[in-house]
Amino acid sequence: MKSLAVLHVSQLVTLAGPRRPRTGGELSELAIVGDGGMLIRDGRIEAVGPSAEIEKKAGDAEVIDARGKVVLPGFIDAHTHLVFAGNRLGDFERRARGDTYEQIAKAGGGIWSTVEKTRAATEPDLLAQARRHADWFLLCGTTTVESKSGYGLSVEDELKILRVMRGLNQETPLEIVPTFLGAHAVPRKMRADEYVDLVVNEMLWRVTSDGLAEFCDVFCERGYFDIEQSRRILTAAKKLGLKLRIHADQLSNSGGAKLAAELKTTTADHLEKTDEQGIAALKSADVQPVLLPASVYALGARHYPRAREMIEAGLAVVIATDFNPGSSPTPSMPMILSLACTQMKMSPAEAISASTINPAYSLGRGDQIGSLESGKMANFSIFNCEDYRELVYWFGFPQTHSVYVEGSRAH
Ligand SMILES: [Zn+2]
């Protein structure tokens, strides 16, 4: 049995607390142990407490001296599009010059350009690119990501993307939670209804019979999949045993949050345009909101989701990167913490809860990860600062010292 003792941590941020997602004032309770220590055996946390006590129990454990440093549970990123080919540098430059989405799409950019490159890529090729992305997440202190398909938009290409996720999960320390997002956009030369038929009648069946996804997601938005089409896909997915997530109310207040409440999806994501009624609907069904401030930032937009109102309404808020090549090219959770505080007026403590314990529950893993408590997996990051608030305050550069997954060094 391999043992590890992390000692003399300036702030051991444990997030110990009730065994459920945190809401309201609980989001601010980080259960910090000053001069803390943690004993790890066989990849699991055995004990957490004052460093002096842990040292007594450490025996012949390998010691990490974390003096002057902060230790946090590994970040859990509950919304990413990790597998795709290429990038969107051209779009980025055009947008910087002031071109609209329509002009960019006309010039051959937009989501379709990523779909074409992803379709053309072989499985090993996609895996190599995804491996690079996975490494970026680990570098930023993230140890679990949810990852959506959705740049294939055909039966074989969607399955290819999900297989790449499975392959990646086997070879990287980063844990990948797969979501099937066949309904990310309507492919060219197809009507939306025709494509929804394909998703419901063929894709979902293939995905679930191969056990390639845990969740199903839909891009519910005007010009993509309307309420009725989204309901049809998600209902079919639920019957096949998938849990549900939904892209809702990003570009317009189109009733996505209400549909999430009706179907009792696990999460409703984006919610930039959700109003009080939508917030109340989410609360009535205990749907967790997943807020994605980097996609607002990277598009140069200003309309951030109403995080404060959601917290005050009692929702178990989650924040995530939305890592993707078009609207949010960042794997960095510290960047998201910065945006949550400066743009959505969350406190640093609320942002930490919303990027660790709450997303763990949103991925059905709250009993295994998301906090540093005995019995849980030893997934944690050490940062080169003495106060957890520094992670949010100093921004734009990595403060990561090291990252551990199941007690082994991952970065
Ligand atoms: Zn997304």
Short mmCIF file of N, CA and C in Angstrom, two decimals, residues 109-184:
data_model
loop_
_atom_site.label_atom_id
_atom_site.label_comp_id
_atom_site.label_asym_id
_atom_site.label_seq_id
_atom_site.Cartn_x
_atom_site.Cartn_y
_atom_site.Cartn_z
N GLY A 109 -16.40 29.94 -41.39
CA GLY A 109 -16.08 29.67 -39.99
C GLY A 109 -17.27 29.10 -39.25
N GLY A 110 -17.32 29.34 -37.95
CA GLY A 110 -18.43 28.85 -37.13
C GLY A 110 -18.31 27.37 -36.84
N ILE A 111 -19.34 26.83 -36.19
CA ILE A 111 -19.31 25.44 -35.72
C ILE A 111 -19.08 24.46 -36.87
N TRP A 112 -19.61 24.81 -38.05
CA TRP A 112 -19.52 23.88 -39.16
C TRP A 112 -18.07 23.59 -39.56
N SER A 113 -17.20 24.59 -39.42
CA SER A 113 -15.79 24.36 -39.78
C SER A 113 -15.17 23.34 -38.82
N THR A 114 -15.56 23.38 -37.55
CA THR A 114 -15.04 22.39 -36.59
C THR A 114 -15.61 21.01 -36.88
N VAL A 115 -16.90 20.97 -37.28
CA VAL A 115 -17.51 19.68 -37.62
C VAL A 115 -16.77 19.04 -38.80
N GLU A 116 -16.46 19.84 -39.82
CA GLU A 116 -15.77 19.28 -40.99
C GLU A 116 -14.39 18.73 -40.64
N LYS A 117 -13.66 19.48 -39.82
CA LYS A 117 -12.31 19.03 -39.43
C LYS A 117 -12.39 17.78 -38.54
N THR A 118 -13.40 17.76 -37.67
CA THR A 118 -13.54 16.62 -36.75
C THR A 118 -13.96 15.37 -37.51
N ARG A 119 -14.83 15.54 -38.50
CA ARG A 119 -15.23 14.39 -39.32
C ARG A 119 -14.04 13.85 -40.09
N ALA A 120 -13.19 14.75 -40.59
CA ALA A 120 -12.05 14.32 -41.42
C ALA A 120 -10.95 13.66 -40.59
N ALA A 121 -10.93 13.94 -39.29
CA ALA A 121 -9.84 13.43 -38.45
C ALA A 121 -10.02 11.94 -38.15
N THR A 122 -8.90 11.21 -38.14
CA THR A 122 -8.96 9.80 -37.74
C THR A 122 -9.06 9.73 -36.22
N GLU A 123 -9.41 8.54 -35.72
CA GLU A 123 -9.54 8.38 -34.28
C GLU A 123 -8.21 8.65 -33.54
N PRO A 124 -7.08 8.11 -34.02
CA PRO A 124 -5.80 8.40 -33.34
C PRO A 124 -5.45 9.88 -33.37
N ASP A 125 -5.80 10.52 -34.47
CA ASP A 125 -5.54 11.95 -34.63
C ASP A 125 -6.32 12.78 -33.60
N LEU A 126 -7.62 12.44 -33.47
CA LEU A 126 -8.48 13.14 -32.51
C LEU A 126 -8.00 12.89 -31.08
N LEU A 127 -7.57 11.64 -30.84
CA LEU A 127 -7.10 11.27 -29.50
C LEU A 127 -5.85 12.09 -29.15
N ALA A 128 -4.98 12.27 -30.12
CA ALA A 128 -3.74 13.04 -29.86
C ALA A 128 -4.09 14.48 -29.50
N GLN A 129 -5.06 15.05 -30.20
CA GLN A 129 -5.45 16.43 -29.90
C GLN A 129 -6.14 16.52 -28.54
N ALA A 130 -6.98 15.53 -28.24
CA ALA A 130 -7.70 15.52 -26.97
C ALA A 130 -6.73 15.34 -25.80
N ARG A 131 -5.67 14.56 -26.04
CA ARG A 131 -4.65 14.33 -25.01
C ARG A 131 -4.01 15.66 -24.60
N ARG A 132 -3.77 16.50 -25.59
CA ARG A 132 -3.17 17.82 -25.34
C ARG A 132 -4.13 18.66 -24.50
N HIS A 133 -5.42 18.62 -24.85
CA HIS A 133 -6.41 19.38 -24.07
C HIS A 133 -6.46 18.87 -22.64
N ALA A 134 -6.43 17.54 -22.48
CA ALA A 134 -6.52 16.94 -21.13
C ALA A 134 -5.36 17.44 -20.27
N ASP A 135 -4.20 17.54 -20.88
CA ASP A 135 -3.03 17.99 -20.15
C ASP A 135 -3.19 19.44 -19.66
N TRP A 136 -3.84 20.26 -20.48
CA TRP A 136 -4.09 21.65 -20.07
C TRP A 136 -4.98 21.70 -18.83
N PHE A 137 -6.00 20.84 -18.80
CA PHE A 137 -6.91 20.84 -17.63
C PHE A 137 -6.14 20.48 -16.37
N LEU A 138 -5.31 19.43 -16.47
CA LEU A 138 -4.53 19.01 -15.29
C LEU A 138 -3.61 20.14 -14.83
N LEU A 139 -2.98 20.80 -15.78
CA LEU A 139 -2.08 21.92 -15.47
C LEU A 139 -2.79 23.00 -14.65
N CYS A 140 -4.07 23.19 -14.89
CA CYS A 140 -4.84 24.23 -14.19
C CYS A 140 -5.47 23.71 -12.90
N GLY A 141 -5.24 22.45 -12.54
CA GLY A 141 -5.75 21.94 -11.28
C GLY A 141 -7.08 21.22 -11.37
N THR A 142 -7.52 20.92 -12.59
CA THR A 142 -8.78 20.20 -12.77
C THR A 142 -8.50 18.70 -12.86
N THR A 143 -9.27 17.90 -12.12
CA THR A 143 -9.02 16.45 -12.12
C THR A 143 -10.19 15.63 -12.68
N THR A 144 -11.35 16.25 -12.85
CA THR A 144 -12.50 15.58 -13.50
C THR A 144 -13.16 16.56 -14.45
N VAL A 145 -13.46 16.10 -15.66
CA VAL A 145 -14.24 16.93 -16.59
C VAL A 145 -15.41 16.14 -17.16
N GLU A 146 -16.51 16.82 -17.33
CA GLU A 146 -17.59 16.29 -18.15
C GLU A 146 -17.21 16.69 -19.57
N SER A 147 -17.46 15.79 -20.54
CA SER A 147 -17.06 16.09 -21.91
C SER A 147 -18.16 15.67 -22.87
N LYS A 148 -18.54 16.60 -23.74
CA LYS A 148 -19.66 16.36 -24.65
C LYS A 148 -19.19 16.02 -26.05
N SER A 149 -19.90 15.11 -26.71
CA SER A 149 -19.68 14.94 -28.15
C SER A 149 -20.41 16.11 -28.83
N GLY A 150 -20.56 16.08 -30.14
CA GLY A 150 -21.35 17.12 -30.77
C GLY A 150 -20.67 17.83 -31.94
N TYR A 151 -19.45 17.41 -32.29
CA TYR A 151 -18.82 17.96 -33.49
C TYR A 151 -18.76 16.92 -34.61
N GLY A 152 -19.59 15.88 -34.48
CA GLY A 152 -19.64 14.85 -35.52
C GLY A 152 -20.93 14.99 -36.32
N LEU A 153 -22.06 15.04 -35.60
CA LEU A 153 -23.39 15.25 -36.20
C LEU A 153 -23.75 14.20 -37.25
N SER A 154 -23.11 13.04 -37.17
CA SER A 154 -23.55 11.88 -37.94
C SER A 154 -23.36 10.69 -37.01
N VAL A 155 -24.01 9.58 -37.31
CA VAL A 155 -23.95 8.44 -36.40
C VAL A 155 -22.50 8.05 -36.15
N GLU A 156 -21.76 7.79 -37.23
CA GLU A 156 -20.39 7.27 -37.07
C GLU A 156 -19.47 8.30 -36.42
N ASP A 157 -19.64 9.57 -36.77
CA ASP A 157 -18.71 10.58 -36.22
C ASP A 157 -19.00 10.88 -34.75
N GLU A 158 -20.26 10.82 -34.35
CA GLU A 158 -20.57 11.01 -32.93
C GLU A 158 -20.01 9.83 -32.11
N LEU A 159 -20.16 8.62 -32.66
CA LEU A 159 -19.62 7.44 -31.95
C LEU A 159 -18.10 7.52 -31.87
N LYS A 160 -17.48 8.01 -32.95
CA LYS A 160 -16.02 8.15 -32.97
C LYS A 160 -15.55 9.07 -31.84
N ILE A 161 -16.24 10.19 -31.68
CA ILE A 161 -15.86 11.16 -30.64
C ILE A 161 -16.00 10.53 -29.25
N LEU A 162 -17.10 9.81 -29.04
CA LEU A 162 -17.32 9.18 -27.73
C LEU A 162 -16.29 8.08 -27.46
N ARG A 163 -15.88 7.39 -28.52
CA ARG A 163 -14.83 6.36 -28.33
C ARG A 163 -13.49 7.01 -27.99
N VAL A 164 -13.23 8.17 -28.58
CA VAL A 164 -11.99 8.89 -28.25
C VAL A 164 -12.00 9.27 -26.77
N MET A 165 -13.16 9.70 -26.27
CA MET A 165 -13.26 10.03 -24.83
C MET A 165 -12.96 8.82 -23.98
N ARG A 166 -13.49 7.68 -24.39
CA ARG A 166 -13.27 6.46 -23.61
C ARG A 166 -11.78 6.09 -23.62
N GLY A 167 -11.16 6.21 -24.80
CA GLY A 167 -9.72 5.92 -24.90
C GLY A 167 -8.90 6.88 -24.05
N LEU A 168 -9.26 8.14 -24.12
CA LEU A 168 -8.55 9.17 -23.35
C LEU A 168 -8.69 8.89 -21.85
N ASN A 169 -9.88 8.53 -21.44
CA ASN A 169 -10.14 8.26 -20.02
C ASN A 169 -9.24 7.14 -19.50
N GLN A 170 -8.92 6.19 -20.39
CA GLN A 170 -8.09 5.06 -19.97
C GLN A 170 -6.62 5.43 -19.85
N GLU A 171 -6.20 6.46 -20.57
CA GLU A 171 -4.76 6.73 -20.57
C GLU A 171 -4.34 7.98 -19.80
N THR A 172 -5.25 8.90 -19.50
CA THR A 172 -4.86 10.10 -18.77
C THR A 172 -5.37 10.01 -17.33
N PRO A 173 -4.66 10.64 -16.38
CA PRO A 173 -5.19 10.68 -15.01
C PRO A 173 -6.46 11.52 -14.90
N LEU A 174 -6.69 12.41 -15.86
CA LEU A 174 -7.91 13.22 -15.86
C LEU A 174 -9.12 12.30 -16.04
N GLU A 175 -10.10 12.42 -15.13
CA GLU A 175 -11.31 11.60 -15.27
C GLU A 175 -12.28 12.27 -16.23
N ILE A 176 -12.78 11.51 -17.21
CA ILE A 176 -13.67 12.06 -18.22
C ILE A 176 -15.07 11.48 -18.03
N VAL A 177 -16.06 12.32 -17.87
CA VAL A 177 -17.46 11.87 -17.76
C VAL A 177 -18.14 12.18 -19.10
N PRO A 178 -18.51 11.14 -19.86
CA PRO A 178 -18.99 11.37 -21.22
C PRO A 178 -20.47 11.73 -21.34
N THR A 179 -20.74 12.74 -22.14
CA THR A 179 -22.11 13.17 -22.44
C THR A 179 -22.33 13.13 -23.95
N PHE A 180 -23.45 12.55 -24.35
CA PHE A 180 -23.80 12.53 -25.78
C PHE A 180 -24.59 13.79 -26.13
N LEU A 181 -23.98 14.62 -27.01
CA LEU A 181 -24.63 15.86 -27.45
C LEU A 181 -24.76 15.82 -28.98
N GLY A 182 -25.41 14.74 -29.47
CA GLY A 182 -25.64 14.66 -30.91
C GLY A 182 -26.43 15.88 -31.39
N ALA A 183 -27.34 16.36 -30.55
CA ALA A 183 -28.16 17.51 -30.91
C ALA A 183 -27.47 18.81 -30.50
N HIS A 184 -26.30 19.03 -31.10
CA HIS A 184 -25.51 20.24 -30.85
C HIS A 184 -25.86 21.29 -31.90
#
